[in-house]
Amino acid sequence: MSFTRLSPDDFLISADSVTAGAWTGNVPTLTSFNTSSVQVASTSGNYYLNIYQTGSTQTAAEIQFNIAFGDAAGSGSLLYDAGINGKSFTSTVYGQWQNIVLGDENNQFIFGGVTPVTQSFYAISVERSKYKGSIFPGTLALTIQSSSAGGNFDLQLTDNSNDVSTTVFNEAGRVFQIVSGSAGKAIGSGATPSDAVANGMTASGSYGLFLPDVGAIILNATALGLESSGGGVGLNTLYNSNTTDNNPAILYNAISASGNFTLNSQENITSDYVFVRAKNSQFNYSSNPSFISGSTGEVLYNNFINAPQTFVTTIGMYNDENELLAVAKLSKPLIKDFTKEALVRVKLDF
Amino acid sequence: MGYLNNSVVTVDAILTNKGRELLARGDGSFRITQFALSDDEIDYTLYNPTHPSGSAFYGQAIENMPLLEAFPETTQNLRYKLVTLPRGTAKMPVLDLGFSQVTLKQGASLAITPQTLNYLGNNQVFEANGYTATIADVRVLNTFNGVGIQTEGAVALNQTETLGTNVSSTVVGTTINMTATTVNTLFGSNTELNTTLQVIGRDSGARITIPIKITKTNA
């Protein structure tokens, strides 16, 4: 009689949300940004730029996120075929994100209610292992530095998740606007350009879309290209035809110069709790070889006959076929005898 | 008057290799329905019923010992299960295989029918749910199966073919059949192969391990 059946009351399923810093080592803020010349020179370098937290050749180097540039007209990169206009790496990136975010090849990106005439954007994709389940809204803090002739200017971007009362969904799940501000709230009207469509935005709409469920940030290239008076950083996105403009590197330089990219990951961990109850009359004898003396099974001590004591060290969870599926060890032996009952909560994480 | 200790001990469980396998199947076979407790690592000779400070201290040496973490290897956990027996039990169930060791010539067969002594008030009894038998190195046997238990799991286990080198194989039954290997190459320059057979009562939890020796007869 080694096995005891569990009843439905002994099971409890609990889903807990766990948040942590998104970058390597659960660090919330990335301050050092590095690229890999090998990756840049490879085929993937035509589409996106991998960003590492340290030199890419160091053993600790891990990809944190990547930057791609998409343009509906295919500007900013070489054409696949010089005789076919509009089909290039940037148009591929545009179509890819159009499919993910909009779901329809005829829909256009709209930022804060404004549809840019030039349909182009920067897509920041956070590594899946970094954002885990999703990006935690309200934690985005991305600083983009301008290097205009008028001097350096930092633009602090965040999502507007703490400003909105109703969450908007699109094909990529939850979607928030990226605005000038901090901690999920846009700056006030006093700091917003007078021609902006809303607080923390510009005349060209918001600075982008924050897509926490797919771990991505779509930045509005038109808004970032505005001068500081208009709320932008004068980001000099290039739109040359059939030319490798390396636009991802332009955004990379602007982010790297600021040294601030903060994100928290979010993960729902489903735990299965099993309540193991050992009643007073159960589990008071042991098949442990040291519990008996000799080969005929006599218990080791005479007082074990009427007052046996056992010491629980391990709990095994079995299926109907007596196959051991999970095992839990106690931190120290738990004494058990006819005068004691034990209740142990076993936690299984999936 | 003090506060009562109402805390619940919480422990984190890990999946065993078998648990991962069944979870990966995704067919619902990963379904926890029962539990068992064990006292692996405990040496009851450390229990001191003559402790001068009284019965509260008999188990002191055991209660304070540190424990190892759980092993994912299925066979290395819950080796010594705690069992529920009536108060006043003087003898623990033990297995009797009829052999203290087994020596087989190449190609020879043997059927082992285990019995459990001192169980459920009987001097000797065949357990209703049968016995689990594990051969440590399946290569030394041409056939190894259990008969007499027709549950779905037992039938599936008995039909499972174990491939690989030096791996164990487990079967379930009331009788365990085995036939020694006829393959010469396993012997190399030796004249015998050695392994162990472990048998566990599926009801009582009693276990026994005996040595198995296969002697070379083919030229």
Short mmCIF file of N, CA and C in Angstrom, two decimals, chain A residues 343, chain B residues 4-10:
data_model
loop_
_atom_site.label_atom_id
_atom_site.label_comp_id
_atom_site.label_asym_id
_atom_site.label_seq_id
_atom_site.Cartn_x
_atom_site.Cartn_y
_atom_site.Cartn_z
N LEU A 343 0.71 17.72 5.58
CA LEU A 343 0.12 18.36 4.40
C LEU A 343 1.24 19.09 3.67
N LEU B 4 -0.71 29.01 16.80
CA LEU B 4 -0.54 27.68 16.24
C LEU B 4 0.20 27.79 14.92
N ASN B 5 1.00 26.82 14.64
CA ASN B 5 1.73 26.80 13.38
C ASN B 5 0.81 26.26 12.29
N ASN B 6 0.33 27.18 11.45
CA ASN B 6 -0.60 26.74 10.41
C ASN B 6 0.04 26.75 9.03
N SER B 7 1.37 26.74 9.01
CA SER B 7 2.05 26.82 7.72
C SER B 7 1.93 25.50 6.95
N VAL B 8 1.92 25.64 5.66
CA VAL B 8 1.91 24.47 4.78
C VAL B 8 3.27 24.38 4.13
N VAL B 9 3.85 23.21 4.20
CA VAL B 9 5.15 23.02 3.55
C VAL B 9 4.93 23.03 2.04
N THR B 10 5.68 23.89 1.33
CA THR B 10 5.58 23.95 -0.12
C THR B 10 6.90 23.52 -0.72
#
